[in-house]
Short mmCIF file of C-alpha atoms and ligand atoms in Angstrom, two decimals:
data_model
loop_
_atom_site.label_atom_id
_atom_site.label_comp_id
_atom_site.label_asym_id
_atom_site.label_seq_id
_atom_site.Cartn_x
_atom_site.Cartn_y
_atom_site.Cartn_z
CA MET C 2 72.72 100.56 298.90
CA GLU C 3 69.56 102.27 297.76
CA ARG C 4 68.89 101.41 294.14
CA ALA C 5 67.75 104.35 292.09
CA ASP C 6 65.37 104.11 289.15
CA LEU C 7 67.10 104.89 285.87
CA ILE C 8 64.30 104.10 283.42
CA VAL C 9 60.67 103.27 284.18
CA CYS C 10 58.30 102.07 281.43
CA GLN C 11 54.58 101.92 282.20
CA ASP C 12 52.01 100.22 279.95
CA LEU C 13 54.37 100.98 277.13
CA SER C 14 53.56 100.31 273.48
CA LEU C 15 56.16 100.93 270.80
CA GLY C 16 55.94 100.62 267.06
CA TYR C 17 56.12 102.40 263.75
CA GLU C 18 53.53 104.53 261.94
CA GLY C 19 50.87 103.68 264.51
CA LYS C 20 51.45 99.92 264.15
CA ARG C 21 52.39 98.26 267.44
CA VAL C 22 55.48 96.06 267.63
CA LEU C 23 55.31 95.51 271.38
CA SER C 24 52.67 96.51 273.90
CA GLY C 25 51.73 96.40 277.57
CA LEU C 26 55.33 96.54 278.81
CA ASN C 27 56.01 97.45 282.44
CA LEU C 28 59.74 97.62 283.10
CA ARG C 29 61.99 99.26 285.65
CA VAL C 30 65.74 99.55 285.09
CA GLN C 31 67.58 100.46 288.30
CA SER C 32 71.19 101.34 289.06
CA GLY C 33 73.36 98.22 289.08
CA ASP C 34 70.81 96.08 287.17
CA TYR C 35 71.84 93.59 284.51
CA LEU C 36 68.89 92.95 282.21
CA CYS C 37 69.09 90.64 279.21
CA VAL C 38 66.54 91.04 276.44
CA VAL C 39 65.93 87.88 274.45
CA GLY C 40 63.34 86.68 271.94
CA ASP C 41 62.69 85.70 268.35
CA ASN C 42 63.96 87.65 265.39
CA GLY C 43 61.68 90.53 264.56
CA SER C 44 59.93 90.42 267.93
CA GLY C 45 60.89 93.99 268.84
CA LYS C 46 64.13 93.83 270.86
CA SER C 47 65.92 96.58 268.92
CA THR C 48 62.70 98.58 268.89
CA LEU C 49 62.67 98.45 272.69
CA LEU C 50 66.29 99.66 272.83
CA ARG C 51 65.36 102.58 270.55
CA GLY C 52 62.55 103.40 272.96
CA LEU C 53 64.84 103.21 276.00
CA LEU C 54 67.34 105.48 274.24
CA GLY C 55 64.60 108.04 273.61
CA LEU C 56 64.88 107.63 269.84
CA LEU C 57 61.33 106.33 269.39
CA PRO C 58 58.36 108.01 271.12
CA PRO C 59 55.80 105.70 272.82
CA LEU C 60 52.60 104.91 270.93
CA GLU C 61 50.95 104.40 274.33
CA GLY C 62 52.09 104.55 277.94
CA THR C 63 55.21 106.29 279.23
CA ILE C 64 59.00 106.01 279.47
CA ARG C 65 60.51 108.03 282.29
CA HIS C 66 64.27 108.64 282.47
CA ALA C 67 66.18 109.69 285.59
CA ALA C 68 67.40 113.29 285.35
CA GLU C 69 71.03 112.20 285.14
CA LEU C 70 70.25 110.12 282.02
CA GLU C 71 68.64 113.14 280.37
CA ARG C 72 72.07 114.77 280.56
CA GLY C 73 73.49 111.99 278.41
CA ALA C 74 74.82 109.41 280.86
CA VAL C 75 73.80 106.47 278.67
CA GLY C 76 76.37 104.56 276.65
CA TYR C 77 75.14 102.71 273.59
CA LEU C 78 76.86 99.90 271.72
CA PRO C 79 74.87 99.40 268.51
CA GLN C 80 74.99 96.33 266.30
CA GLN C 81 78.06 96.55 264.11
CA THR C 82 77.61 96.81 260.37
CA ARG C 83 80.20 95.78 257.81
CA ALA C 84 80.81 99.42 256.84
CA GLN C 85 81.62 100.34 260.45
CA ARG C 86 84.23 97.60 260.63
CA ASP C 87 86.12 99.45 257.90
CA PHE C 88 86.06 102.82 259.64
CA PRO C 89 89.21 104.81 258.73
CA ALA C 90 90.36 106.28 262.05
CA THR C 91 92.78 105.45 264.82
CA VAL C 92 91.57 103.59 267.88
CA GLU C 93 92.05 106.70 270.00
CA GLU C 94 89.92 108.81 267.63
CA VAL C 95 87.13 106.23 267.66
CA VAL C 96 87.07 106.13 271.47
CA LEU C 97 87.27 109.92 271.82
CA SER C 98 84.26 110.32 269.54
CA GLY C 99 82.27 108.74 272.39
CA CYS C 100 82.76 112.06 274.23
CA LEU C 101 81.30 114.05 271.32
CA ASN C 102 77.98 114.86 272.95
CA GLN C 103 79.79 116.39 275.92
CA LYS C 104 81.95 118.56 273.69
CA GLY C 105 79.34 121.32 273.45
CA LEU C 106 80.48 124.16 271.27
CA ARG C 107 84.17 123.61 271.88
CA PHE C 108 86.14 122.43 268.89
CA PHE C 109 88.72 120.36 270.75
CA TYR C 110 88.41 117.56 273.25
CA SER C 111 89.38 118.56 276.78
CA ALA C 112 92.27 117.00 278.68
CA ALA C 113 89.74 115.33 280.98
CA GLN C 114 87.98 113.72 278.01
CA ARG C 115 91.29 112.51 276.60
CA SER C 116 92.26 110.95 279.89
CA ARG C 117 88.82 109.38 280.21
CA ALA C 118 89.21 107.84 276.74
CA LEU C 119 92.64 106.44 277.65
CA MET C 120 91.35 105.16 280.99
CA ASN C 121 88.54 103.29 279.26
CA LEU C 122 90.94 101.80 276.72
CA GLY C 123 93.06 100.62 279.66
CA LYS C 124 90.02 99.21 281.46
CA LEU C 125 89.21 97.11 278.42
CA GLY C 126 92.79 95.95 277.97
CA VAL C 127 93.37 97.61 274.59
CA LEU C 128 95.40 100.68 275.56
CA GLU C 129 98.43 99.48 273.60
CA LEU C 130 96.32 99.56 270.41
CA ARG C 131 95.55 103.29 270.69
CA LYS C 132 97.67 104.46 267.75
CA ARG C 133 96.59 101.59 265.48
CA SER C 134 94.10 101.93 262.68
CA TYR C 135 90.69 100.69 263.81
CA ARG C 136 89.98 98.85 260.54
CA GLU C 137 93.06 96.63 260.98
CA LEU C 138 91.95 95.17 264.32
CA SER C 139 90.31 91.79 264.88
CA GLY C 140 86.58 91.65 265.52
CA GLY C 141 87.11 91.09 269.24
CA GLN C 142 89.53 94.02 269.51
CA GLN C 143 87.14 96.27 267.58
CA GLN C 144 84.30 95.38 269.91
CA ARG C 145 86.44 96.25 272.94
CA VAL C 146 87.30 99.59 271.36
CA LEU C 147 83.59 100.29 270.74
CA LEU C 148 82.81 99.33 274.32
CA ALA C 149 85.49 101.77 275.53
CA ARG C 150 83.83 104.39 273.30
CA ALA C 151 80.40 103.67 274.79
CA LEU C 152 81.89 103.95 278.30
CA CYS C 153 83.00 107.52 277.54
CA ALA C 154 79.32 108.43 277.41
CA ALA C 155 78.05 106.00 280.03
CA GLY C 156 77.86 107.40 283.50
CA ARG C 157 75.37 104.88 284.86
CA LEU C 158 73.84 102.82 282.06
CA LEU C 159 75.16 100.88 279.10
CA ILE C 160 72.78 99.64 276.39
CA LEU C 161 74.14 96.91 274.13
CA ASP C 162 72.61 95.38 271.00
CA GLU C 163 73.96 91.89 270.31
CA PRO C 164 77.53 92.75 271.33
CA VAL C 165 79.09 89.37 270.48
CA THR C 166 77.70 89.00 266.95
CA GLY C 167 80.53 87.90 264.66
CA LEU C 168 82.99 87.20 267.48
CA ASP C 169 84.65 83.82 267.97
CA PRO C 170 83.66 81.97 271.18
CA ALA C 171 86.81 82.98 273.10
CA ALA C 172 86.43 86.68 272.23
CA ALA C 173 82.73 86.46 273.13
CA GLN C 174 83.53 84.96 276.55
CA ASP C 175 86.13 87.71 277.15
CA LEU C 176 83.55 90.36 276.36
CA TYR C 177 80.99 88.82 278.71
CA LYS C 178 83.62 88.71 281.44
CA THR C 179 84.32 92.42 280.94
CA LEU C 180 80.61 93.21 281.08
CA ARG C 181 80.30 91.21 284.30
CA TYR C 182 83.19 93.20 285.76
CA LEU C 183 81.64 96.53 284.76
CA ASN C 184 78.35 95.49 286.31
CA ARG C 185 79.55 93.90 289.52
CA LYS C 186 82.65 95.95 290.34
CA GLU C 187 81.78 99.31 288.85
CA GLY C 188 78.02 99.20 289.40
CA MET C 189 77.27 99.94 285.74
CA ALA C 190 73.68 99.06 284.84
CA LEU C 191 73.48 96.97 281.67
CA VAL C 192 70.63 96.34 279.26
CA MET C 193 71.75 93.86 276.62
CA VAL C 194 69.94 92.31 273.68
CA THR C 195 71.42 88.90 273.00
CA HIS C 196 70.72 85.68 271.15
CA ASP C 197 73.08 83.93 273.47
CA LEU C 198 71.01 82.59 276.36
CA ARG C 199 73.78 80.99 278.40
CA PRO C 200 75.52 84.22 279.54
CA ALA C 201 72.11 85.84 279.88
CA LEU C 202 71.10 83.16 282.36
CA ARG C 203 74.49 83.03 284.10
CA ASP C 204 75.25 86.75 284.55
CA ALA C 205 72.00 88.67 284.31
CA GLY C 206 69.79 89.61 287.24
CA SER C 207 66.68 89.57 285.07
CA VAL C 208 65.54 88.36 281.69
CA LEU C 209 63.01 90.04 279.44
CA HIS C 210 61.69 87.72 276.74
CA ILE C 211 59.82 89.44 273.94
CA GLY C 212 57.87 86.89 271.93
CA HIS C 213 55.25 87.07 269.24
CA LYS C 214 52.84 85.59 271.79
CA GLY C 215 53.66 87.83 274.75
CA ILE C 216 56.23 89.25 277.14
CA PHE C 217 57.95 87.54 280.08
CA LEU C 218 59.99 89.39 282.72
CA GLY C 219 61.62 87.66 285.68
CA THR C 220 64.82 86.26 287.17
CA PRO C 221 66.87 83.73 285.15
CA ALA C 222 65.52 80.92 287.39
CA GLU C 223 61.92 82.03 286.83
CA TYR C 224 62.63 82.27 283.12
CA LEU C 225 63.90 78.70 282.99
CA ASP C 226 60.75 77.52 284.77
CA SER C 227 58.47 79.43 282.43
CA PRO C 228 57.05 78.16 279.14
CA TYR C 229 59.36 80.67 277.39
CA GLY C 230 62.49 79.16 278.93
CA LYS C 231 61.36 75.58 278.53
CA ARG C 232 62.75 75.24 275.01
CA PHE C 233 66.18 76.32 276.24
CA ARG C 234 66.04 74.00 279.25
CA GLU C 235 65.45 71.03 276.96
CA VAL C 236 68.48 72.00 274.83
CA ALA C 237 70.68 72.51 277.92
CA GLU C 238 69.79 69.15 279.51
P1 ADP L 315 64.37 92.35 266.76
O1 ADP L 315 65.39 93.33 267.23
O2 ADP L 315 63.71 91.60 267.87
O3 ADP L 315 64.88 91.42 265.70
P2 ADP L 315 63.11 94.71 265.63
O4 ADP L 315 62.84 95.56 266.80
O5 ADP L 315 64.28 95.04 264.76
O6 ADP L 315 63.16 93.16 266.09
O7 ADP L 315 61.81 94.68 264.68
C1 ADP L 315 60.51 94.43 265.17
C2 ADP L 315 59.50 94.70 264.08
O8 ADP L 315 59.48 96.08 263.76
C3 ADP L 315 59.78 93.95 262.78
O9 ADP L 315 58.56 93.48 262.24
C4 ADP L 315 60.39 95.02 261.90
O10 ADP L 315 60.10 94.77 260.54
C5 ADP L 315 59.70 96.28 262.37
N1 ADP L 315 60.58 97.46 262.21
C6 ADP L 315 61.82 97.60 262.71
N2 ADP L 315 62.33 98.82 262.40
C7 ADP L 315 61.36 99.46 261.68
C8 ADP L 315 61.26 100.75 261.08
N3 ADP L 315 62.27 101.65 261.14
N4 ADP L 315 60.11 101.06 260.42
C9 ADP L 315 59.08 100.17 260.36
N5 ADP L 315 59.11 98.94 260.91
C10 ADP L 315 60.22 98.58 261.55
#
């Protein structure tokens, strides 16, 4: 199958108030890709996601989005804050709010949007929770609900910022399995920031390491062979 470009970054620099956080990035995200973004704290991973989402204009270089993404076909799963965990709404309401940017000027959600929300809850195995209050769910259940919400917006691309933070190891593995399914069986392109290198190396097609000393982009095998991956290889052996 022909793989279409979704996002192309050329000689990209991003930062705040003219101060560069990352620079010289050349990156192509294509349909069906699974890209993991790793690196030290404060190196610019979330900044890159903001750039990819079009929330932060480039200081230098360009970010081009495919036309279909301009129409809002990107799903975003942000890092969860404590306040969000206490959100007072039902599961169904939380997931439906993922369709908000397609609601236009209409006041009510359409039947198609409702069925899409239910379908995504089913896909993530949490349909039976739909009438429950979101704040009463476990961390793993909440993350599945938020992923279902992001899927309501995501036509082609899902952008995730540390999706397993705060989850126990079993819930984290479940979530990775779901992401693998969405990528391999449904062709959803994924860009995921993670601290967790093992799933990044096992599931991803490419790894982007953003370090204070430079940027590495390659396959998981190339990453392991590189000076950036060396530290991890020593831990894994
Ligand atoms: P990471 O996600 O890799 O931990 P971030 O992208 O959050 O790193 O941050 C990279 C750098 O940009 C840090 O030095 C941080 O202090 C700075 N930074 C992040 N957000 C802002 C902001 N809104 N305004 C100014 N500086 C910021």
